Amino acid sequence: MKSSLTHLILVLVMCAGSVGGFWFWYTSIAEESVEATILQGQINAKSGAISRITTARSVFAEIANDETAVQSYFVPETGIVAFIDTLESRGRSLGATVDVLSVSTGGDPAHPTLELTLSIKGSFDSVMRTVGSIEYAPYAISVSSLLVGRDVKEAWMANLKMRVASVPSEGSKKSP
Protein backbone atom coordinates (compact mmCIF):
# COMPACT_ATOMS: atom_id res chain seq x y z
CA MET A 1 0.00 0.00 0.00
CA LYS A 2 2.93 2.16 0.60
CA SER A 3 3.85 1.79 -2.99
CA SER A 4 0.44 2.92 -4.25
CA LEU A 5 0.47 5.91 -1.88
CA THR A 6 3.90 6.80 -3.16
CA HIS A 7 2.65 6.48 -6.72
CA LEU A 8 -0.35 8.63 -5.94
CA ILE A 9 1.82 11.31 -4.34
CA LEU A 10 4.24 11.10 -7.24
CA VAL A 11 1.39 11.44 -9.75
CA LEU A 12 -0.08 14.39 -7.81
CA VAL A 13 3.33 16.08 -7.69
CA MET A 14 3.74 15.54 -11.44
CA CYS A 15 0.24 16.89 -12.09
CA ALA A 16 0.92 19.92 -9.89
CA GLY A 17 4.25 20.40 -11.67
CA SER A 18 2.54 20.13 -15.06
CA VAL A 19 -0.17 22.61 -14.04
CA GLY A 20 2.47 24.96 -12.61
CA GLY A 21 4.57 24.70 -15.77
CA PHE A 22 1.49 25.22 -17.94
CA TRP A 23 0.50 28.27 -15.87
CA PHE A 24 4.06 29.71 -16.09
CA TRP A 25 4.27 29.29 -19.86
CA TYR A 26 0.70 30.57 -20.36
CA THR A 27 1.37 33.80 -18.44
CA SER A 28 4.72 34.26 -20.21
CA ILE A 29 3.11 33.85 -23.63
CA ALA A 30 0.18 36.11 -22.65
CA GLU A 31 2.63 38.87 -21.59
CA GLU A 32 4.56 38.51 -24.87
CA SER A 33 1.27 38.57 -26.79
CA VAL A 34 0.28 41.83 -25.10
CA GLU A 35 3.70 43.27 -25.90
CA ALA A 36 3.40 42.07 -29.51
CA THR A 37 -0.05 43.69 -29.78
CA ILE A 38 1.37 46.99 -28.48
CA LEU A 39 4.27 46.80 -30.94
CA GLN A 40 1.88 45.97 -33.80
CA GLY A 41 -0.20 49.04 -32.89
CA GLN A 42 2.94 51.19 -32.98
CA ILE A 43 3.94 49.69 -36.34
CA ASN A 44 0.45 50.40 -37.72
CA ALA A 45 0.60 53.99 -36.43
CA LYS A 46 4.03 54.54 -38.05
CA SER A 47 2.86 52.94 -41.30
CA GLY A 48 -0.19 55.22 -41.31
CA ALA A 49 2.04 58.26 -40.70
CA ILE A 50 4.36 57.21 -43.54
CA SER A 51 1.35 56.73 -45.82
CA ARG A 52 0.03 60.20 -44.95
CA ILE A 53 3.48 61.73 -45.51
CA THR A 54 3.75 60.03 -48.90
CA THR A 55 0.29 61.25 -49.86
CA ALA A 56 1.12 64.77 -48.68
CA ARG A 57 4.32 64.79 -50.73
CA SER A 58 2.50 63.74 -53.88
CA VAL A 59 -0.21 66.35 -53.26
CA PHE A 60 2.46 69.01 -52.71
CA ALA A 61 4.10 68.00 -55.99
CA GLU A 62 0.75 68.40 -57.77
CA ILE A 63 0.20 71.75 -56.08
CA ALA A 64 3.67 72.88 -57.15
CA ASN A 65 2.81 72.00 -60.76
CA ASP A 66 -0.50 73.85 -60.45
CA GLU A 67 1.25 76.82 -58.88
CA THR A 68 3.71 76.93 -61.77
CA ALA A 69 0.81 76.89 -64.23
CA VAL A 70 -0.98 79.68 -62.38
CA GLN A 71 2.21 81.74 -62.02
CA SER A 72 2.66 81.65 -65.79
CA TYR A 73 -0.37 83.99 -66.08
CA PHE A 74 1.49 86.68 -64.10
CA VAL A 75 4.39 88.84 -65.22
CA PRO A 76 7.22 88.81 -62.68
CA GLU A 77 8.96 92.06 -61.86
CA THR A 78 12.11 90.66 -63.42
CA GLY A 79 10.28 89.72 -66.64
CA ILE A 80 8.83 93.09 -67.64
CA VAL A 81 11.29 93.63 -70.49
CA ALA A 82 10.66 90.15 -71.87
CA PHE A 83 6.90 90.75 -71.64
CA ILE A 84 7.21 94.04 -73.55
CA ASP A 85 9.33 92.29 -76.17
CA THR A 86 6.59 89.67 -76.48
CA LEU A 87 3.98 92.37 -77.06
CA GLU A 88 6.11 94.04 -79.72
CA SER A 89 6.81 90.72 -81.47
CA ARG A 90 3.07 89.90 -81.48
CA GLY A 91 2.47 93.17 -83.33
CA ARG A 92 5.32 92.57 -85.79
CA SER A 93 4.06 89.08 -86.59
CA LEU A 94 0.63 90.53 -87.41
CA GLY A 95 1.97 93.47 -89.46
CA ALA A 96 1.56 96.22 -86.86
CA THR A 97 3.99 98.32 -84.88
CA VAL A 98 3.59 98.23 -81.10
CA ASP A 99 5.16 101.05 -79.10
CA VAL A 100 5.10 101.08 -75.32
CA LEU A 101 4.25 104.61 -74.22
CA SER A 102 4.34 104.04 -70.47
CA VAL A 103 4.80 101.36 -67.87
CA SER A 104 3.96 101.78 -64.21
CA THR A 105 3.19 99.62 -61.24
CA GLY A 106 -0.11 99.64 -59.47
CA GLY A 107 -2.36 97.63 -57.24
CA ASP A 108 -1.70 96.86 -53.61
CA PRO A 109 1.41 95.02 -52.39
CA ALA A 110 -0.54 91.78 -52.05
CA HIS A 111 -1.82 91.98 -55.65
CA PRO A 112 0.63 94.05 -57.71
CA THR A 113 -0.14 94.98 -61.29
CA LEU A 114 1.66 96.53 -64.21
CA GLU A 115 -0.16 99.29 -66.02
CA LEU A 116 0.88 99.70 -69.64
CA THR A 117 -0.10 102.16 -72.30
CA LEU A 118 0.53 100.93 -75.84
CA SER A 119 0.30 102.54 -79.23
CA ILE A 120 -0.41 100.13 -82.08
CA LYS A 121 -0.05 101.33 -85.69
CA GLY A 122 -0.71 99.62 -88.99
CA SER A 123 -3.58 98.62 -91.23
CA PHE A 124 -6.99 98.30 -89.59
CA ASP A 125 -6.84 94.52 -89.83
CA SER A 126 -3.35 94.27 -88.35
CA VAL A 127 -4.16 96.73 -85.54
CA MET A 128 -7.32 94.89 -84.51
CA ARG A 129 -5.67 91.48 -84.73
CA THR A 130 -2.80 92.75 -82.58
CA VAL A 131 -5.24 94.14 -80.01
CA GLY A 132 -7.04 90.79 -79.92
CA SER A 133 -3.77 88.90 -79.71
CA ILE A 134 -2.65 91.01 -76.75
CA GLU A 135 -6.02 90.90 -75.02
CA TYR A 136 -6.25 87.12 -75.25
CA ALA A 137 -2.58 86.46 -74.47
CA PRO A 138 -1.97 83.83 -71.78
CA TYR A 139 -1.64 86.42 -69.02
CA ALA A 140 -4.01 87.94 -66.49
CA ILE A 141 -4.71 91.02 -68.66
CA SER A 142 -7.56 93.48 -68.39
CA VAL A 143 -7.99 96.26 -70.92
CA SER A 144 -9.10 99.49 -69.26
CA SER A 145 -9.42 101.60 -72.40
CA LEU A 146 -9.08 101.24 -76.14
CA LEU A 147 -9.11 104.15 -78.56
CA VAL A 148 -9.06 103.33 -82.30
CA GLY A 149 -8.65 105.95 -84.98
CA ARG A 150 -6.75 107.13 -88.02
CA ASP A 151 -3.74 109.40 -87.97
CA VAL A 152 -2.98 112.16 -90.48
CA LYS A 153 -1.27 109.69 -92.83
CA GLU A 154 -4.50 107.66 -92.96
CA ALA A 155 -2.88 104.77 -91.08
CA TRP A 156 -4.86 103.12 -88.34
CA MET A 157 -3.73 103.34 -84.75
CA ALA A 158 -5.00 102.17 -81.41
CA ASN A 159 -4.11 103.45 -77.98
CA LEU A 160 -4.52 100.65 -75.48
CA LYS A 161 -4.37 100.97 -71.71
CA MET A 162 -4.16 97.68 -69.93
CA ARG A 163 -3.41 96.14 -66.58
CA VAL A 164 -1.40 92.94 -66.20
CA ALA A 165 -1.24 90.96 -62.97
CA SER A 166 2.28 90.82 -61.63
CA VAL A 167 4.22 88.97 -58.98
CA PRO A 168 7.10 90.38 -56.99
CA SER A 169 10.50 88.92 -57.62
CA GLU A 170 11.86 86.41 -55.10
CA GLY A 171 14.27 88.95 -53.62
CA SER A 172 11.56 91.52 -52.91
CA LYS A 173 9.10 89.17 -51.22
CA LYS A 174 8.78 89.92 -47.57
CA SER A 175 8.60 87.03 -45.18
CA PRO A 176 5.97 87.24 -42.39
Coordinates of N, CA and C in Angstrom, one line a residue:
M1 N 0.8 -1.1 0.0 CA 0.0 0.0 0.0 C 0.9 1.2 0.0
K2 N 2.0 1.1 0.6 CA 2.9 2.2 0.6 C 3.3 2.5 -0.8
S3 N 3.4 1.6 -1.6 CA 3.9 1.8 -3.0 C 2.8 2.5 -3.8
S4 N 1.5 2.2 -3.5 CA 0.4 2.9 -4.3 C 0.3 4.3 -3.7
L5 N 0.5 4.6 -2.4 CA 0.5 5.9 -1.9 C 1.6 6.7 -2.4
T6 N 2.8 6.1 -2.6 CA 3.9 6.8 -3.2 C 3.6 7.1 -4.6
H7 N 3.0 6.2 -5.3 CA 2.6 6.5 -6.7 C 1.6 7.6 -6.8
L8 N 0.7 7.6 -5.9 CA -0.4 8.6 -5.9 C 0.3 10.0 -5.7
I9 N 1.1 10.1 -4.7 CA 1.8 11.3 -4.3 C 2.7 11.7 -5.5
L10 N 3.4 10.8 -6.1 CA 4.2 11.1 -7.2 C 3.4 11.6 -8.4
V11 N 2.3 11.0 -8.7 CA 1.4 11.4 -9.7 C 0.8 12.8 -9.4
L12 N 0.4 13.1 -8.2 CA -0.1 14.4 -7.8 C 1.0 15.5 -7.9
V13 N 2.2 15.1 -7.5 CA 3.3 16.1 -7.7 C 3.6 16.4 -9.2
M14 N 3.5 15.3 -10.0 CA 3.7 15.5 -11.4 C 2.6 16.3 -12.0
C15 N 1.4 16.1 -11.6 CA 0.2 16.9 -12.1 C 0.4 18.3 -11.7
A16 N 0.7 18.6 -10.4 CA 0.9 19.9 -9.9 C 2.1 20.6 -10.7
G17 N 3.1 19.9 -10.9 CA 4.3 20.4 -11.7 C 3.8 20.7 -13.1
S18 N 3.0 19.9 -13.7 CA 2.5 20.1 -15.1 C 1.6 21.4 -15.1
V19 N 0.7 21.5 -14.1 CA -0.2 22.6 -14.0 C 0.6 23.9 -13.8
G20 N 1.6 23.8 -12.9 CA 2.5 25.0 -12.6 C 3.3 25.4 -13.8
G21 N 3.8 24.4 -14.5 CA 4.6 24.7 -15.8 C 3.7 25.3 -16.8
F22 N 2.4 24.7 -17.0 CA 1.5 25.2 -17.9 C 1.1 26.7 -17.6
W23 N 0.9 26.9 -16.3 CA 0.5 28.3 -15.9 C 1.7 29.2 -16.1
F24 N 2.9 28.9 -15.9 CA 4.1 29.7 -16.1 C 4.2 30.0 -17.6
W25 N 4.1 29.0 -18.4 CA 4.3 29.3 -19.9 C 3.1 30.1 -20.4
Y26 N 1.9 29.8 -19.9 CA 0.7 30.6 -20.4 C 0.8 32.1 -20.0
T27 N 1.2 32.4 -18.8 CA 1.4 33.8 -18.4 C 2.5 34.5 -19.2
S28 N 3.6 33.7 -19.4 CA 4.7 34.3 -20.2 C 4.3 34.6 -21.6
I29 N 3.6 33.7 -22.2 CA 3.1 33.8 -23.6 C 2.1 35.0 -23.7
A30 N 1.2 35.0 -22.7 CA 0.2 36.1 -22.6 C 0.9 37.5 -22.5
E31 N 1.9 37.6 -21.7 CA 2.6 38.9 -21.6 C 3.3 39.2 -22.9
E32 N 3.9 38.3 -23.6 CA 4.6 38.5 -24.9 C 3.5 38.9 -25.9
S33 N 2.3 38.3 -25.8 CA 1.3 38.6 -26.8 C 0.8 40.0 -26.6
V34 N 0.7 40.4 -25.3 CA 0.3 41.8 -25.1 C 1.3 42.8 -25.6
E35 N 2.6 42.5 -25.4 CA 3.7 43.3 -25.9 C 3.7 43.3 -27.4
A36 N 3.5 42.1 -28.0 CA 3.4 42.1 -29.5 C 2.2 42.9 -30.1
T37 N 1.1 42.9 -29.4 CA 0.0 43.7 -29.8 C 0.3 45.2 -29.7
I38 N 1.0 45.6 -28.6 CA 1.4 47.0 -28.5 C 2.3 47.4 -29.6
L39 N 3.3 46.5 -29.9 CA 4.3 46.8 -30.9 C 3.6 46.9 -32.3
Q40 N 2.6 46.0 -32.5 CA 1.9 46.0 -33.8 C 1.1 47.3 -34.0
G41 N 0.5 47.8 -32.9 CA -0.2 49.0 -32.9 C 0.7 50.2 -33.2
Q42 N 2.0 50.2 -32.7 CA 2.9 51.2 -33.0 C 3.4 51.1 -34.4
I43 N 3.6 49.9 -34.9 CA 3.9 49.7 -36.3 C 2.8 50.2 -37.2
N44 N 1.6 49.9 -36.9 CA 0.5 50.4 -37.7 C 0.4 51.9 -37.7
A45 N 0.6 52.5 -36.5 CA 0.6 54.0 -36.4 C 1.7 54.6 -37.3
K46 N 2.9 54.0 -37.2 CA 4.0 54.5 -38.0 C 3.7 54.3 -39.5
S47 N 3.2 53.2 -39.9 CA 2.9 52.9 -41.3 C 1.8 53.9 -41.8
G48 N 0.8 54.2 -40.9 CA -0.2 55.2 -41.3 C 0.4 56.6 -41.5
A49 N 1.4 57.0 -40.6 CA 2.0 58.3 -40.7 C 2.9 58.3 -42.0
I50 N 3.6 57.3 -42.3 CA 4.4 57.2 -43.5 C 3.4 57.3 -44.8
S51 N 2.3 56.7 -44.7 CA 1.4 56.7 -45.8 C 0.8 58.2 -46.0
R52 N 0.5 58.8 -44.9 CA 0.0 60.2 -44.9 C 1.1 61.1 -45.5
I53 N 2.4 60.9 -45.0 CA 3.5 61.7 -45.5 C 3.7 61.5 -47.0
T54 N 3.6 60.3 -47.5 CA 3.8 60.0 -48.9 C 2.6 60.7 -49.7
T55 N 1.4 60.6 -49.2 CA 0.3 61.3 -49.9 C 0.5 62.8 -49.9
A56 N 0.9 63.3 -48.8 CA 1.1 64.8 -48.7 C 2.2 65.2 -49.7
R57 N 3.3 64.4 -49.8 CA 4.3 64.8 -50.7 C 3.8 64.8 -52.2
S58 N 3.0 63.8 -52.5 CA 2.5 63.7 -53.9 C 1.5 64.9 -54.1
V59 N 0.7 65.2 -53.1 CA -0.2 66.4 -53.3 C 0.6 67.7 -53.4
F60 N 1.6 67.8 -52.6 CA 2.5 69.0 -52.7 C 3.1 69.1 -54.1
A61 N 3.5 68.0 -54.6 CA 4.1 68.0 -56.0 C 3.1 68.5 -57.0
E62 N 1.8 68.0 -56.9 CA 0.8 68.4 -57.8 C 0.5 69.9 -57.6
I63 N 0.5 70.3 -56.3 CA 0.2 71.8 -56.1 C 1.3 72.6 -56.7
A64 N 2.5 72.1 -56.6 CA 3.7 72.9 -57.1 C 3.5 73.0 -58.7
N65 N 3.1 71.9 -59.3 CA 2.8 72.0 -60.8 C 1.7 73.0 -61.1
D66 N 0.6 72.9 -60.3 CA -0.5 73.9 -60.5 C -0.1 75.3 -60.2
E67 N 0.8 75.5 -59.2 CA 1.3 76.8 -58.9 C 2.1 77.4 -60.0
T68 N 2.9 76.5 -60.6 CA 3.7 76.9 -61.8 C 2.8 77.3 -62.9
A69 N 1.7 76.6 -63.2 CA 0.8 76.9 -64.2 C 0.1 78.2 -64.0
V70 N -0.3 78.4 -62.7 CA -1.0 79.7 -62.4 C 0.0 80.9 -62.5
Q71 N 1.2 80.7 -62.0 CA 2.2 81.7 -62.0 C 2.6 82.2 -63.4
S72 N 2.4 81.3 -64.4 CA 2.7 81.7 -65.8 C 1.7 82.7 -66.3
Y73 N 0.6 83.0 -65.7 CA -0.4 84.0 -66.1 C 0.0 85.4 -65.5
F74 N 1.0 85.4 -64.7 CA 1.5 86.7 -64.1 C 2.8 87.1 -64.7
V75 N 3.1 88.3 -64.7 CA 4.4 88.8 -65.2 C 5.2 89.2 -64.0
P76 N 6.4 88.5 -63.8 CA 7.2 88.8 -62.7 C 7.9 90.2 -62.9
E77 N 8.3 90.8 -61.8 CA 9.0 92.1 -61.9 C 10.2 92.0 -62.7
T78 N 10.9 90.8 -62.7 CA 12.1 90.7 -63.4 C 11.8 90.3 -64.9
G79 N 10.6 90.1 -65.3 CA 10.3 89.7 -66.6 C 9.5 90.8 -67.4
I80 N 9.6 92.0 -67.0 CA 8.8 93.1 -67.6 C 9.4 93.3 -69.0
V81 N 10.7 93.4 -69.2 CA 11.3 93.6 -70.5 C 10.9 92.5 -71.5
A82 N 11.0 91.3 -71.0 CA 10.7 90.2 -71.9 C 9.2 90.2 -72.3
F83 N 8.3 90.6 -71.3 CA 6.9 90.8 -71.6 C 6.7 91.8 -72.7
I84 N 7.3 93.0 -72.6 CA 7.2 94.0 -73.5 C 7.7 93.6 -74.9
D85 N 8.8 92.9 -74.9 CA 9.3 92.3 -76.2 C 8.3 91.4 -76.8
T86 N 7.6 90.6 -76.0 CA 6.6 89.7 -76.5 C 5.5 90.4 -77.1
L87 N 5.0 91.5 -76.5 CA 4.0 92.4 -77.1 C 4.4 92.9 -78.4
E88 N 5.6 93.5 -78.5 CA 6.1 94.0 -79.7 C 6.2 93.0 -80.8
S89 N 6.7 91.8 -80.4 CA 6.8 90.7 -81.5 C 5.4 90.2 -81.9
R90 N 4.4 90.3 -81.1 CA 3.1 89.9 -81.5 C 2.6 90.9 -82.6
G91 N 2.9 92.2 -82.3 CA 2.5 93.2 -83.3 C 3.2 93.0 -84.6
R92 N 4.5 92.8 -84.6 CA 5.3 92.6 -85.8 C 4.8 91.4 -86.6
S93 N 4.5 90.3 -85.9 CA 4.1 89.1 -86.6 C 2.7 89.3 -87.3
L94 N 1.9 90.3 -86.8 CA 0.6 90.5 -87.4 C 0.6 91.8 -88.3
G95 N 1.8 92.3 -88.5 CA 2.0 93.5 -89.5 C 1.7 94.8 -88.8
A96 N 1.8 94.9 -87.5 CA 1.6 96.2 -86.9 C 2.8 96.6 -86.1
T97 N 2.9 97.8 -85.7 CA 4.0 98.3 -84.9 C 3.4 98.6 -83.5
V98 N 4.0 98.0 -82.5 CA 3.6 98.2 -81.1 C 4.7 99.0 -80.4
D99 N 4.3 100.2 -79.9 CA 5.2 101.0 -79.1 C 4.6 101.1 -77.7
V100 N 5.5 101.0 -76.7 CA 5.1 101.1 -75.3 C 5.3 102.5 -74.9
L101 N 4.2 103.2 -74.6 CA 4.2 104.6 -74.2 C 4.6 104.8 -72.7
S102 N 4.0 103.9 -71.9 CA 4.3 104.0 -70.5 C 4.1 102.7 -69.8
V103 N 4.9 102.5 -68.7 CA 4.8 101.4 -67.9 C 4.9 101.8 -66.4
S104 N 3.9 101.4 -65.6 CA 4.0 101.8 -64.2 C 3.4 100.6 -63.4
T105 N 3.7 100.7 -62.1 CA 3.2 99.6 -61.2 C 2.0 100.2 -60.5
G106 N 1.1 99.3 -60.2 CA -0.1 99.6 -59.5 C -0.6 98.5 -58.6
G107 N -1.8 98.7 -58.1 CA -2.4 97.6 -57.2 C -1.8 97.7 -55.8
D108 N -2.2 96.9 -55.0 CA -1.7 96.9 -53.6 C -0.5 95.9 -53.5
P109 N 0.2 95.9 -52.5 CA 1.4 95.0 -52.4 C 1.0 93.5 -52.5
A110 N -0.1 93.2 -52.0 CA -0.5 91.8 -52.0 C -0.9 91.3 -53.5
H111 N -1.4 92.3 -54.3 CA -1.8 92.0 -55.7 C -1.3 93.0 -56.6
P112 N 0.0 93.0 -56.8 CA 0.6 94.0 -57.7 C 0.2 93.9 -59.2
T113 N 0.2 95.0 -59.9 CA -0.1 95.0 -61.3 C 0.8 95.9 -62.0
L114 N 0.9 95.7 -63.3 CA 1.7 96.5 -64.2 C 0.6 97.2 -65.1
E115 N 0.7 98.5 -65.2 CA -0.2 99.3 -66.0 C 0.6 99.8 -67.2
L116 N 0.2 99.4 -68.4 CA 0.9 99.7 -69.6 C 0.0 100.5 -70.5
T117 N 0.6 101.4 -71.3 CA -0.1 102.2 -72.3 C 0.7 101.9 -73.6
L118 N -0.1 101.3 -74.6 CA 0.5 100.9 -75.8 C -0.1 101.7 -77.0
S119 N 0.7 101.9 -78.0 CA 0.3 102.5 -79.2 C 0.6 101.5 -80.3
I120 N -0.5 101.2 -81.0 CA -0.4 100.1 -82.1 C -0.8 100.8 -83.4
K121 N 0.1 100.7 -84.4 CA -0.1 101.3 -85.7 C 0.1 100.3 -86.8
G122 N -0.7 100.5 -87.8 CA -0.7 99.6 -89.0 C -2.0 99.7 -89.7
S123 N -2.3 98.7 -90.6 CA -3.6 98.6 -91.2 C -4.7 98.3 -90.2
F124 N -5.9 98.6 -90.5 CA -7.0 98.3 -89.6 C -7.0 96.8 -89.2
D125 N -6.8 96.0 -90.1 CA -6.8 94.5 -89.8 C -5.7 94.1 -88.9
S126 N -4.5 94.6 -89.2 CA -3.3 94.3 -88.4 C -3.5 94.9 -86.9
V127 N -4.0 96.1 -86.9 CA -4.2 96.7 -85.5 C -5.2 95.9 -84.7
M128 N -6.3 95.6 -85.3 CA -7.3 94.9 -84.5 C -6.9 93.5 -84.2
R129 N -6.2 92.8 -85.1 CA -5.7 91.5 -84.7 C -4.6 91.6 -83.6
T130 N -3.8 92.6 -83.6 CA -2.8 92.8 -82.6 C -3.5 93.0 -81.2
V131 N -4.5 93.9 -81.2 CA -5.2 94.1 -80.0 C -5.8 92.8 -79.5
G132 N -6.5 92.1 -80.3 CA -7.0 90.8 -79.9 C -6.0 89.8 -79.4
S133 N -4.9 89.8 -80.1 CA -3.8 88.9 -79.7 C -3.2 89.3 -78.3
I134 N -3.1 90.6 -78.1 CA -2.6 91.0 -76.8 C -3.7 90.8 -75.7
E135 N -5.0 91.1 -76.0 CA -6.0 90.9 -75.0 C -6.2 89.4 -74.6
Y136 N -6.0 88.5 -75.5 CA -6.2 87.1 -75.3 C -4.9 86.4 -75.0
A137 N -3.9 87.1 -74.8 CA -2.6 86.5 -74.5 C -2.7 85.7 -73.2
P138 N -1.9 84.7 -73.0 CA -2.0 83.8 -71.8 C -1.4 84.5 -70.5
Y139 N -2.0 85.7 -70.2 CA -1.6 86.4 -69.0 C -2.9 86.9 -68.4
A140 N -2.9 87.3 -67.2 CA -4.0 87.9 -66.5 C -4.1 89.4 -66.9
I141 N -4.7 89.7 -68.1 CA -4.7 91.0 -68.7 C -6.1 91.5 -68.6
S142 N -6.3 92.8 -68.3 CA -7.6 93.5 -68.4 C -7.3 94.8 -69.1
V143 N -8.1 95.0 -70.1 CA -8.0 96.3 -70.9 C -8.9 97.3 -70.3
S144 N -8.3 98.4 -69.9 CA -9.1 99.5 -69.3 C -9.6 100.5 -70.3
S145 N -8.9 100.7 -71.4 CA -9.4 101.6 -72.4 C -8.8 101.3 -73.7
L146 N -9.6 101.5 -74.8 CA -9.1 101.2 -76.1 C -9.6 102.4 -77.0
L147 N -8.7 103.1 -77.7 CA -9.1 104.2 -78.6 C -8.6 103.8 -79.9
V148 N -9.5 103.7 -80.9 CA -9.1 103.3 -82.3 C -9.4 104.5 -83.2
G149 N -8.4 104.8 -84.1 CA -8.7 106.0 -85.0 C -7.6 106.0 -86.1
R150 N -7.7 107.0 -86.9 CA -6.7 107.1 -88.0 C -5.9 108.3 -87.7
D151 N -4.6 108.2 -88.1 CA -3.7 109.4 -88.0 C -3.8 110.2 -89.3
V152 N -3.0 111.3 -89.3 CA -3.0 112.2 -90.5 C -2.5 111.5 -91.8
K153 N -1.8 110.4 -91.7 CA -1.3 109.7 -92.8 C -2.3 108.6 -93.3
E154 N -3.5 108.6 -92.7 CA -4.5 107.7 -93.0 C -4.1 106.2 -92.5
A155 N -3.2 106.1 -91.6 CA -2.9 104.8 -91.1 C -3.7 104.6 -89.8
W156 N -4.1 103.4 -89.5 CA -4.9 103.1 -88.3 C -4.0 103.0 -87.1
M157 N -4.5 103.5 -86.0 CA -3.7 103.3 -84.7 C -4.7 103.1 -83.6
A158 N -4.2 102.4 -82.6 CA -5.0 102.2 -81.4 C -4.1 102.5 -80.2
N159 N -4.8 103.2 -79.3 CA -4.1 103.4 -78.0 C -4.8 102.5 -77.0
L160 N -4.0 101.7 -76.4 CA -4.5 100.7 -75.5 C -3.9 100.8 -74.1
K161 N -4.8 101.0 -73.1 CA -4.4 101.0 -71.7 C -4.8 99.6 -71.1
M162 N -3.8 99.0 -70.5 CA -4.2 97.7 -69.9 C -3.5 97.5 -68.6
R163 N -4.0 96.5 -67.9 CA -3.4 96.1 -66.6 C -3.1 94.7 -66.6
V164 N -1.9 94.3 -66.2 CA -1.4 92.9 -66.2 C -1.1 92.6 -64.8
A165 N -1.6 91.4 -64.3 CA -1.2 91.0 -63.0 C 0.3 90.6 -62.9
S166 N 0.8 91.0 -61.8 CA 2.3 90.8 -61.6 C 2.6 90.1 -60.3
V167 N 3.8 89.6 -60.2 CA 4.2 89.0 -59.0 C 5.6 89.6 -58.6
P168 N 5.8 89.8 -57.4 CA 7.1 90.4 -57.0 C 8.2 89.3 -57.2
S169 N 9.4 89.8 -57.5 CA 10.5 88.9 -57.6 C 10.8 88.3 -56.3
E170 N 11.5 87.2 -56.3 CA 11.9 86.4 -55.1 C 12.6 87.3 -54.1
G171 N 13.5 88.1 -54.5 CA 14.3 89.0 -53.6 C 13.5 90.0 -52.9
S172 N 12.3 90.5 -53.5 CA 11.6 91.5 -52.9 C 10.4 91.0 -52.1
K173 N 10.2 89.7 -52.1 CA 9.1 89.2 -51.2 C 9.5 89.3 -49.8
K174 N 8.5 89.8 -49.0 CA 8.8 89.9 -47.6 C 8.2 88.7 -46.8
S175 N 9.0 88.2 -46.0 CA 8.6 87.0 -45.2 C 7.9 87.5 -43.9
P176 N 6.8 86.8 -43.5 CA 6.0 87.2 -42.4 C 6.7 87.1 -41.1

